[in-house]
Short mmCIF file of C-alpha atoms and ligand atoms in Angstrom, two decimals:
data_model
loop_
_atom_site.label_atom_id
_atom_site.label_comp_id
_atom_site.label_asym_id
_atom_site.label_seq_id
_atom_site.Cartn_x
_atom_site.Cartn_y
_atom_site.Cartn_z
CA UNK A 1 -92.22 85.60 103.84
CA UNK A 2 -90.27 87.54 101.57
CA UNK A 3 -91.82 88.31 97.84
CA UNK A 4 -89.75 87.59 94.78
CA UNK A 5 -90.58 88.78 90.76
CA UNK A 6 -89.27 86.46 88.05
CA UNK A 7 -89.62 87.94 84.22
CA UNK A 8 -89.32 85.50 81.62
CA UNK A 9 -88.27 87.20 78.16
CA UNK A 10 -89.45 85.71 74.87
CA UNK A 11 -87.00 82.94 73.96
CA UNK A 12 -87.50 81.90 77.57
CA UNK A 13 -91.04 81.27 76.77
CA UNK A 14 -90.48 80.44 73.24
CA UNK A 15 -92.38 76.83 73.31
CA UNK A 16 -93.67 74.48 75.82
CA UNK A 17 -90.96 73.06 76.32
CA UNK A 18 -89.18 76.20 77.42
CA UNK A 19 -92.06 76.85 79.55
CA UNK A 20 -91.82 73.99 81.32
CA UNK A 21 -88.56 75.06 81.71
CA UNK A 22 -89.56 78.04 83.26
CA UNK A 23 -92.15 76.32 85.53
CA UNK A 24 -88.59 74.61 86.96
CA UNK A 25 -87.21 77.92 87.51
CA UNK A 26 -90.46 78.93 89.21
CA UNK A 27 -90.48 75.87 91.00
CA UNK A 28 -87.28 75.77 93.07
CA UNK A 29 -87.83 79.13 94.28
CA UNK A 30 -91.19 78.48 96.10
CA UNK A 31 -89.77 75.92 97.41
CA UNK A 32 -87.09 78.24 98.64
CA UNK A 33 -89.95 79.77 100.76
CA UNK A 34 -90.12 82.93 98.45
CA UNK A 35 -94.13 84.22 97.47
CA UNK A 36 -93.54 84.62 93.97
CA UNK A 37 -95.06 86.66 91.04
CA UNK A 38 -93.63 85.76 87.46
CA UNK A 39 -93.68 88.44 84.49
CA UNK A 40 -93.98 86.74 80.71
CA UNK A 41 -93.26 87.98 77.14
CA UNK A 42 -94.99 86.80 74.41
CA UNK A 43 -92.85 84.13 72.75
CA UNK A 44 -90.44 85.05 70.62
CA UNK A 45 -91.37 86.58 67.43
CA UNK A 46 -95.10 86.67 68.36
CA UNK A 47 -94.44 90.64 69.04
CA UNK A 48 -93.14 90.95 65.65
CA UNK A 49 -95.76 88.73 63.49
CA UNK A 50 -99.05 90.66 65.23
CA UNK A 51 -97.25 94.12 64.60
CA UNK A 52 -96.92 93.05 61.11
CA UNK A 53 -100.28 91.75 60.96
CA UNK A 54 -101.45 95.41 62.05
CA UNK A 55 -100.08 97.14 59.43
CA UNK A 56 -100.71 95.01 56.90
CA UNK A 57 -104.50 95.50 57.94
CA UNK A 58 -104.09 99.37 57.82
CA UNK A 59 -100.94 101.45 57.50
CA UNK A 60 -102.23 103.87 59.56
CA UNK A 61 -104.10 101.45 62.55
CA UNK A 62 -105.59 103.25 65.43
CA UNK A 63 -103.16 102.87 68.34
CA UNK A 64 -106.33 101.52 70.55
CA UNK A 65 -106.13 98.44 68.38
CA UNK A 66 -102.99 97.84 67.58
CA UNK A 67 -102.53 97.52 71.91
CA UNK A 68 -105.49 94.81 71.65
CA UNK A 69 -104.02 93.20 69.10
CA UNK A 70 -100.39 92.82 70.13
CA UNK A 71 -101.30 92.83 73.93
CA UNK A 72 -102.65 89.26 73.26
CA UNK A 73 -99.20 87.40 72.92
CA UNK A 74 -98.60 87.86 76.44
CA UNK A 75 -102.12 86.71 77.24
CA UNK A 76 -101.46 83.20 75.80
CA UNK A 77 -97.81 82.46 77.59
CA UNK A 78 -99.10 83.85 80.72
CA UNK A 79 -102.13 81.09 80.82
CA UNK A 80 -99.82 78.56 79.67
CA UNK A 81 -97.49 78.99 82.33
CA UNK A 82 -100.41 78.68 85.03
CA UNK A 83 -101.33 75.68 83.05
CA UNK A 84 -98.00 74.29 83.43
CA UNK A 85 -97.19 75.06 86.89
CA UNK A 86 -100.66 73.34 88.23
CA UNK A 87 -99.90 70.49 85.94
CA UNK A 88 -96.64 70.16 88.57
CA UNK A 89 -98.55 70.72 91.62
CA UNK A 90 -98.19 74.41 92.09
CA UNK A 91 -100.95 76.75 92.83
CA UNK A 92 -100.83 79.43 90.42
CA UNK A 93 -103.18 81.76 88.45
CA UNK A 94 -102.58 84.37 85.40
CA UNK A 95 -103.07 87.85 85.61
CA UNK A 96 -103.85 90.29 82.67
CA UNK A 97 -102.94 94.08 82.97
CA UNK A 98 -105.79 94.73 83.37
CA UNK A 99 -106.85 92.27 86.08
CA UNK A 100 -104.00 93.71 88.84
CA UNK A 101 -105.03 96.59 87.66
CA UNK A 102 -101.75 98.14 85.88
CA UNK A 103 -102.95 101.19 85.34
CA UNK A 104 -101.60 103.70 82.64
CA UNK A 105 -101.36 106.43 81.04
CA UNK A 106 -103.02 106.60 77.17
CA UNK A 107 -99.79 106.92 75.07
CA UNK A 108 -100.88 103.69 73.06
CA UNK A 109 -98.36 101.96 71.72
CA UNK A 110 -95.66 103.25 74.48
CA UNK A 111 -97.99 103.97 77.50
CA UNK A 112 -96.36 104.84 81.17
CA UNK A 113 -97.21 102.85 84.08
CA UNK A 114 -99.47 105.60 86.26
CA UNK A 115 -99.85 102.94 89.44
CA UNK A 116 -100.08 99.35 90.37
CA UNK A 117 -102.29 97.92 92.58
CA UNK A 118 -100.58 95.49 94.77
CA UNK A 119 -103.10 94.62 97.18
CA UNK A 120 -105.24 91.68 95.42
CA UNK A 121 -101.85 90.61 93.60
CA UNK A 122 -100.47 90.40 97.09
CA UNK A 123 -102.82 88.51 98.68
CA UNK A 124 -102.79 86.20 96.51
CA UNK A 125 -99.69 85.38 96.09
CA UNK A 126 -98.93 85.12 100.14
CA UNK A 127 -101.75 82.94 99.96
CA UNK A 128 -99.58 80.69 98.21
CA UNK A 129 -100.49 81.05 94.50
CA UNK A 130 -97.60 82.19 92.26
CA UNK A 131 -99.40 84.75 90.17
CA UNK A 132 -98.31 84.64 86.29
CA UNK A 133 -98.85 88.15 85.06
CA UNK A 134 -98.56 89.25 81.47
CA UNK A 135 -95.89 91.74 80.92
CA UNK A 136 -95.92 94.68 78.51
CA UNK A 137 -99.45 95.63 78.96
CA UNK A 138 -101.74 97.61 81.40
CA UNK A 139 -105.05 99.48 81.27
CA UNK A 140 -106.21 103.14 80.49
CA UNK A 141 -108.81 103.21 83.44
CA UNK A 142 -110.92 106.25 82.01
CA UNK A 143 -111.13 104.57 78.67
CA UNK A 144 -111.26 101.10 79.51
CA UNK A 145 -108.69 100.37 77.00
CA UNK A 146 -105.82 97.69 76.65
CA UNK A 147 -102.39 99.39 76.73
CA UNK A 148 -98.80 98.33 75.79
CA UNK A 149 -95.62 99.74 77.39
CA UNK A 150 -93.57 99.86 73.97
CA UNK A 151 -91.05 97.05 72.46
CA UNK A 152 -89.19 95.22 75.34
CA UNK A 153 -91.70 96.54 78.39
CA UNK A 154 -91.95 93.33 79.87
CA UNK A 155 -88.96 94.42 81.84
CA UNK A 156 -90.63 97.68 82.56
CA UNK A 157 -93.72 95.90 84.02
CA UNK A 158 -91.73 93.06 86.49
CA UNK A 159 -89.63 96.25 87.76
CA UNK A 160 -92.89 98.01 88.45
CA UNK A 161 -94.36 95.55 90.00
CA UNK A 162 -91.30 94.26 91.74
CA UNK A 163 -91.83 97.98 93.09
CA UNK A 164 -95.44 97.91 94.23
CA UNK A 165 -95.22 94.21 95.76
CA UNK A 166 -91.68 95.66 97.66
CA UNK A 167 -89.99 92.35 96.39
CA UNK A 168 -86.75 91.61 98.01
CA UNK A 169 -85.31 91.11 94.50
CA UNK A 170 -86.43 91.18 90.41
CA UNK A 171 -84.90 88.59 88.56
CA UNK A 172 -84.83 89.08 85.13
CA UNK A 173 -83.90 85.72 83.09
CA UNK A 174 -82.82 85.94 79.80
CA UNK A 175 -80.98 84.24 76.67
CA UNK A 176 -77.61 85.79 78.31
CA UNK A 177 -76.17 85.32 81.48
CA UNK A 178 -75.96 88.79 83.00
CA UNK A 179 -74.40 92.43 81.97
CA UNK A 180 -71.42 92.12 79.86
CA UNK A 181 -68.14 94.52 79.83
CA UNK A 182 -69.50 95.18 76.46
CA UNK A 183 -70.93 92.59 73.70
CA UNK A 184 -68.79 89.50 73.78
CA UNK A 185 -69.28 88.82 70.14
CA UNK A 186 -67.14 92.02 69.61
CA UNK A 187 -64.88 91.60 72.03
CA UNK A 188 -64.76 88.12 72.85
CA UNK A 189 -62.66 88.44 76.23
CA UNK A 190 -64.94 90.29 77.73
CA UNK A 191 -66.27 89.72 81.34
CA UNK A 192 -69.44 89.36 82.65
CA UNK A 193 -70.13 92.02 85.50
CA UNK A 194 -70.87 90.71 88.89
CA UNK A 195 -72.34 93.88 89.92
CA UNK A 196 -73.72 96.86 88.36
CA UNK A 197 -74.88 100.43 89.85
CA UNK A 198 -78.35 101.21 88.67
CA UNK A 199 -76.63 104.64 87.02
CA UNK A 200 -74.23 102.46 84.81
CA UNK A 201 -76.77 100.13 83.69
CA UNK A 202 -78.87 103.23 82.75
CA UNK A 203 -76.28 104.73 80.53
CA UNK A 204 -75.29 101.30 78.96
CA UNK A 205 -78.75 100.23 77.98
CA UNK A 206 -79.43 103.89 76.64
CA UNK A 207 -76.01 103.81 75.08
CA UNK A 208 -76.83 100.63 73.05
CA UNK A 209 -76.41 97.41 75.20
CA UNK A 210 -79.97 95.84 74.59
CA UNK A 211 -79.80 93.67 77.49
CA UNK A 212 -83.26 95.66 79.46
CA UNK A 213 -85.41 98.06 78.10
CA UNK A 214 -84.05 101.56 79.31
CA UNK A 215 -87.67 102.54 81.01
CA UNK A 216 -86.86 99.81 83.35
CA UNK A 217 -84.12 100.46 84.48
CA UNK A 218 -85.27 104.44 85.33
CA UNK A 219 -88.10 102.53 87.60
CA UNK A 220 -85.59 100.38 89.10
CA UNK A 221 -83.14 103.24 89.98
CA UNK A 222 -86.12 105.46 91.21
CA UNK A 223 -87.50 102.72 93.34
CA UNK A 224 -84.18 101.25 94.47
CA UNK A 225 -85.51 97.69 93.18
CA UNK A 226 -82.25 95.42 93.16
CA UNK A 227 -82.42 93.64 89.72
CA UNK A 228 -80.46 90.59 88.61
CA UNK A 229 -80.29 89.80 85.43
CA UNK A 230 -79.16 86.06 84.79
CA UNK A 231 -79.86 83.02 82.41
CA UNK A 232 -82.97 80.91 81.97
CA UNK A 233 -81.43 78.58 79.32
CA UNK A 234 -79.87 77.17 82.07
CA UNK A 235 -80.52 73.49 83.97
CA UNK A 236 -82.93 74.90 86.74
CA UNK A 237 -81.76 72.49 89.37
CA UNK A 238 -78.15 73.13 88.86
CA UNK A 239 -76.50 73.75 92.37
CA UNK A 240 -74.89 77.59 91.29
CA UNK A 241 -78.22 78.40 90.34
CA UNK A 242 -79.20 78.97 94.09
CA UNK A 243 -76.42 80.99 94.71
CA UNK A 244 -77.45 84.46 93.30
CA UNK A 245 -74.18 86.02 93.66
CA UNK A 246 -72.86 83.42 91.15
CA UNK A 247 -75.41 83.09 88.71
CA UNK A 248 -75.65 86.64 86.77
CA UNK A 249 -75.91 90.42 86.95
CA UNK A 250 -76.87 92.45 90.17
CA UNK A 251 -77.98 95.89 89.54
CA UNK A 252 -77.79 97.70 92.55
CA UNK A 253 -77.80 100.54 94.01
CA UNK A 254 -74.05 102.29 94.65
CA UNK A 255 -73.44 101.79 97.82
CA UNK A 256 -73.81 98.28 98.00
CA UNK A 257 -70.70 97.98 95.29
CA UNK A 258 -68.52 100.29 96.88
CA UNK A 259 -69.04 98.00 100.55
CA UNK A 260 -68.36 94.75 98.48
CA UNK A 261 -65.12 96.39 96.37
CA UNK A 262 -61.28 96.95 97.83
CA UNK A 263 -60.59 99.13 95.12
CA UNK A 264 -63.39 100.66 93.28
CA UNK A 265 -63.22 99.99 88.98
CA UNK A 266 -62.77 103.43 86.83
CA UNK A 267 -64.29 102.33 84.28
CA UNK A 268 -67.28 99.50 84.39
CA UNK A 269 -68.15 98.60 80.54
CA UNK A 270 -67.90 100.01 77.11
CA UNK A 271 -71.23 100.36 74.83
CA UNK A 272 -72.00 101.28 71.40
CA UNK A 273 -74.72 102.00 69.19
CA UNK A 274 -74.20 101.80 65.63
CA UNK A 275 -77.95 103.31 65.05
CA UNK A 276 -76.15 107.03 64.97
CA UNK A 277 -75.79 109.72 62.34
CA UNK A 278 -74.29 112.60 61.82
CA UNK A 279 -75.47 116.18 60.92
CA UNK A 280 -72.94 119.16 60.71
CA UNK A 281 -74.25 122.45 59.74
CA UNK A 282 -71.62 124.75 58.17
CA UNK A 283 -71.03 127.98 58.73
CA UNK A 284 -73.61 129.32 61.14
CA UNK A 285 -73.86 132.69 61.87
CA UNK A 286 -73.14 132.91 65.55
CA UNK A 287 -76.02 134.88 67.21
CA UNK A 288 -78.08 134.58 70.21
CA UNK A 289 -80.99 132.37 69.17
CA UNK A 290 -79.36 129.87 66.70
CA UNK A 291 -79.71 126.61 68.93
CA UNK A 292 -83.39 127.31 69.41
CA UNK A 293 -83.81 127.96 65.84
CA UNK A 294 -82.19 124.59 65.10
CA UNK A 295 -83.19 122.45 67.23
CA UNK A 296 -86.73 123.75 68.24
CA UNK A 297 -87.66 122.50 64.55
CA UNK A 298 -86.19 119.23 65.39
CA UNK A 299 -87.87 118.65 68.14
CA UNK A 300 -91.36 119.77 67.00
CA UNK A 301 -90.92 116.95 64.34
CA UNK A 302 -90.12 114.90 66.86
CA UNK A 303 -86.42 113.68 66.08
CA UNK A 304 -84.30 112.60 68.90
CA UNK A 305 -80.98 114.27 69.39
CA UNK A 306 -78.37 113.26 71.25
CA UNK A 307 -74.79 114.19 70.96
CA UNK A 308 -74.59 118.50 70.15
CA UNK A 309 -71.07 119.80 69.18
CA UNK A 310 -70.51 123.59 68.51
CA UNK A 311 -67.64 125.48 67.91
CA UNK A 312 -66.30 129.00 70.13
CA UNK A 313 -66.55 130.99 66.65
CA UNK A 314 -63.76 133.46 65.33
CA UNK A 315 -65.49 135.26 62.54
CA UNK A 316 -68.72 135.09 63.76
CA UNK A 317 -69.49 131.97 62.15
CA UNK A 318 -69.53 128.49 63.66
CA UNK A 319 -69.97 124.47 62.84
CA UNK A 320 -73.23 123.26 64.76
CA UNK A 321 -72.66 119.34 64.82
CA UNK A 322 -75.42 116.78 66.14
CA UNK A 323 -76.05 113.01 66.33
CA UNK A 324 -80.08 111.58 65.44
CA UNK A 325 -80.80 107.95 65.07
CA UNK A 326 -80.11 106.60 61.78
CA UNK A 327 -83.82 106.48 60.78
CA UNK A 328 -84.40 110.66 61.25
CA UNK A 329 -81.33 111.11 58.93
CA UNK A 330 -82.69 112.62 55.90
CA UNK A 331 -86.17 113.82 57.76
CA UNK A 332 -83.30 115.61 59.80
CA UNK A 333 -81.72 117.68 56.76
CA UNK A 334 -84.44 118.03 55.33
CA UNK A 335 -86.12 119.92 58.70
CA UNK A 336 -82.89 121.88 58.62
CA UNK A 337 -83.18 122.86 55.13
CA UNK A 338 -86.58 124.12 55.69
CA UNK A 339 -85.47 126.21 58.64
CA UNK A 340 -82.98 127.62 56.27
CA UNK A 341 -84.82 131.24 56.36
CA UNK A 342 -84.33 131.28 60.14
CA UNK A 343 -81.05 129.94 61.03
CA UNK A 344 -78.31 131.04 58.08
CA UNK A 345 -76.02 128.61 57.21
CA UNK A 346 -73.94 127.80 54.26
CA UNK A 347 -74.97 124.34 54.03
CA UNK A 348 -75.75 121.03 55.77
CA UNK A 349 -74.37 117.61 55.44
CA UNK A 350 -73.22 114.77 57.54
CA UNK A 351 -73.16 110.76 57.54
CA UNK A 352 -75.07 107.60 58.64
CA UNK A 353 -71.45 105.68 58.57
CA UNK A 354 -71.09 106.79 62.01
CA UNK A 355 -71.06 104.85 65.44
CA UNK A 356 -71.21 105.95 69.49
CA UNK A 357 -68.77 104.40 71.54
CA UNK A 358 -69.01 105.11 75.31
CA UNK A 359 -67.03 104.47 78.10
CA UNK A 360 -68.55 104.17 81.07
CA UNK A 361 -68.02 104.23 85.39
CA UNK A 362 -69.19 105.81 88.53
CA UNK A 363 -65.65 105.75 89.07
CA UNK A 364 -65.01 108.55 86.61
CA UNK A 365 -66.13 111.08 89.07
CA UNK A 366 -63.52 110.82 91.62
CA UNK A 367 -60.32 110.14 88.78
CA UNK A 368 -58.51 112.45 86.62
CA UNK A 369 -57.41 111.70 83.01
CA UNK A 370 -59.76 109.01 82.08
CA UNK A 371 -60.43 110.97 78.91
CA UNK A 372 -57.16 111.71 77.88
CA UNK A 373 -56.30 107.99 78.25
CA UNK A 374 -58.63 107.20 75.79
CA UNK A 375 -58.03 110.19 73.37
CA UNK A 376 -53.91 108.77 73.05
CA UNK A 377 -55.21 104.92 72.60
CA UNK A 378 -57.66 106.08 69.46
CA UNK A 379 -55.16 108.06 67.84
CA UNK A 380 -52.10 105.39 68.58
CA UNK A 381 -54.80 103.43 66.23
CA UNK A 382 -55.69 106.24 63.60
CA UNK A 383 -59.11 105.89 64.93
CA UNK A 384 -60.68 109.46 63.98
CA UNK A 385 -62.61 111.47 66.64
CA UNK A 386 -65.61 113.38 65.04
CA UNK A 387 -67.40 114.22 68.29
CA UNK A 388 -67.21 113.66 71.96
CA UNK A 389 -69.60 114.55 74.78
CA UNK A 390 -68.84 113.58 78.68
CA UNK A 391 -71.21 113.29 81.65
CA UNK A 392 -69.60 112.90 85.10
CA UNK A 393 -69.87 109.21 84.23
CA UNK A 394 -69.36 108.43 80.67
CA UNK A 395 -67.33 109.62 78.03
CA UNK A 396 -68.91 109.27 74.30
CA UNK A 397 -67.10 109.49 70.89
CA UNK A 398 -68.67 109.39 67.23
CA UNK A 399 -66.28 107.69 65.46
CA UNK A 400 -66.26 106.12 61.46
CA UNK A 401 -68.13 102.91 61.86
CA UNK A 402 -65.63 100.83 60.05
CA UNK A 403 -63.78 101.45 62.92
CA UNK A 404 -66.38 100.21 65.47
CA UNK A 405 -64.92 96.89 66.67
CA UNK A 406 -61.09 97.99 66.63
CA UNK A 407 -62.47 100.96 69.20
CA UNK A 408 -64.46 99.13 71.42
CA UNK A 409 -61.81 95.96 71.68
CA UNK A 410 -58.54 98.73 72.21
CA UNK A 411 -60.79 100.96 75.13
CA UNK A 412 -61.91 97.50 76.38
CA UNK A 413 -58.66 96.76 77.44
CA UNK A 414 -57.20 99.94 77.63
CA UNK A 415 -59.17 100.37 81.15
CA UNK A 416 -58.09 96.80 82.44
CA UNK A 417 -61.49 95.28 81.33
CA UNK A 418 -60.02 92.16 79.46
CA UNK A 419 -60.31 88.62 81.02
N1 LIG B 1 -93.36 91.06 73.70
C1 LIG B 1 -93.00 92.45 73.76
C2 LIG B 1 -91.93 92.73 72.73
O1 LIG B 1 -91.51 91.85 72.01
C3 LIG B 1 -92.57 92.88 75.12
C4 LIG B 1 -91.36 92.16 75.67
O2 LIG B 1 -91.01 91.08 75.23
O3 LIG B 1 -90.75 92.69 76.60
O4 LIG B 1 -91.51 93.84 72.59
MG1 LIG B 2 -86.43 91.94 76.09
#
């Protein structure tokens, strides 16, 4: 009998009658003859209100107990949905982290799933009892303590254990109907993908589309576990609903597009993240050991960069440019301006006003010009480059965000992406 994860996200669960709801969902696909386990978030908002409740008790909580504390909204919609399913006739049982056990690592607050045990979860669930297990949260072993995965790790923990049951499929049901061509409230012609390669998704939820948490989408690639990401808000009996290919967002590995495609896509989808800002350091002497003096302080205060621009220099001076999340901004100058003694510069500015717009495709690799294609299009609309970084499959550009939507909607079509 073949084994099949379902993760519910929070507005799936949001009330009872949502989670009866759910229990539909849950419902037609045992009777499809799949052995199911079903992954829960806390209802929506109940993340929020019990992080808020921790620091309001203590700015500076221990980490043990903020994990007990906000652990426990996944506790209550994983009972209820047992509750709920019985109350229809279905075996079923909920399982904490701990219970399986998830084991971790003990990064409270953001912990890493070490292993999973899948036997006792297994049996039970080929026994014919859907097991209801709470997402986000596992267990330090040594310690004995509750951990969480970080915001959005439900999706992290039905991947993982979509992985250690070796489900035929995770399906991941959420407010939207699958993986967009980019957000339709920017560009409201765009399409919702079919299929997408696990290397795509990666780079559009890192690059801003907030669809799955990134860490789950790592697991899924590593493990090759085909995800679908489709709509709970849905009628649960409606015919289309049994027809996977129909009903959302395969992620997949490669291969499987390229056998199902005539002619492969260039470009898949276009993300953006408005969370970016810009630091430019002027006039940098050019000398071996300037990058590590930069961005060895950066990292030691634990600032996240991304996009790194320098210049070939003329005069021995150069323009080191960099991206950090919009948060790090000023602790980012301000690291910088410490370093001053070490690194040499004439001075160091830059801009929060600033927004990443990628383009991205597998398809890249094997076509010329993509690049230059978009480079004509932004200019043809004065859009301003300040920055641009490429991987074999995505091509970024910092751009003014005021000029965030017009970007997006002109690449959008540019690469044939419009419906
Ligand atoms: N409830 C957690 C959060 O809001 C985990 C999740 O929903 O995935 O971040
Ligand atoms: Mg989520």
């Amino acid at each position: 009998m073949p084994r099949l994860v379902m993760k519910f996200g929070g507005t799936s669960v949001a009330n009872l009658e949502r989670i009866s709801n759910v229990a539909r969902h849950v419902a037609r696909e045992v009777e499809a003859g799949y052995k199911v386990a079903v992954v829960v978030s806390a209802m929506s908002g109940k993340t929020n209100e019990l992080v808020a409740w921790c620091k309001e008790a203590a700015p500076l909580y221990e980490p043990s107990e903020y994990d007990a504390v906000v652990a426990s909204g996944e506790q209550v919609t994983s009972g209820l949905l047992a509750i709920t399913l019985k109350k229809m006739g279905i075996p079923a049982r909920s399982w904490q982290g701990w219970q399986i056990p998830i084991s971790t690592d003990d990064a409270h607050g953001s912990a890493r799933i070490l292993d999973i045990d899948g036997e006792a979860l297994g049996g039970s669930i080929d026994a014919g009892e859907v097991a209801v297990i709470a997402g986000f949260q596992g267990i330090h072993l040594p310690t004995r303590r509750l951990t969480t995965l970080g915001r959005g790790g439900s999706d992290t923990s039905a991947v993982a254990v979509a992985a250690a049951l070796k489900a035929e499929r995770c399906d991941i049901y959420t407010d939207v109907d699958g993986v967009y061509t980019t957000d339709p409230r920017v560009v409201p012609k765009a399409k919702r993908l079919d299929r997408i390669a696990f290397e795509e998704m990666l780079e559009m939820a890192s690059l801003g589309a907030k669809v799955l948490q990134v860490r789950s989408v790592e697991l899924a690639m590593v493990h090759n576990v085909r995800t679908f990401v489709r709509s709970s808000l849905v009628d649960p009996e409606a015919p289309e609903m049994a027809n996977v290919e129909k009903a959302g967002t395969l992620i997949c590995d490669e291969e499987e597009i390229v056998a199902t495609q005539m002619e492969q896509q260039v470009v898949t989808g276009i993300a953006f993240s408005k969370d970016e800002a810009q630091v430019s350091i002027r006039r940098v002497a050019d000398k071996p050991g300037i990058a590590a003096a930069v961005f060895g302080p950066l990292a030691e205060a634990h600032i996240n960069v991304d996009m790194i621009v320098q210049n070939v220099s003329a005069d021995g001076f150069t323009d080191i440019t960099f991206t950090v999340p919009n948060a790090d901004f000023e602790r980012a100058k301000a690291v910088i301006e410490t370093a001053k003694g070490a690194i040499d510069f004439h001075d160091v500015e830059g801009s929060t006003d600033v927004t990443k717009v990628s383009v991205i495709g597998i398809g890249m690799r094997s076509h010329a010009g993509v690049a230059a294609k978009a480079f004509e299009a932004l200019a043809a609309r004065g859009i301003n480059i300040r920055a641009i970084t490429t991987s074999e499959i995505k091509i970024s550009f910092l751009i003014d965000a005021a000029y965030t939507e017009l970007a997006v909607r002109t690449l959008h079509s540019l690469y044939g992406l419009d419906s």
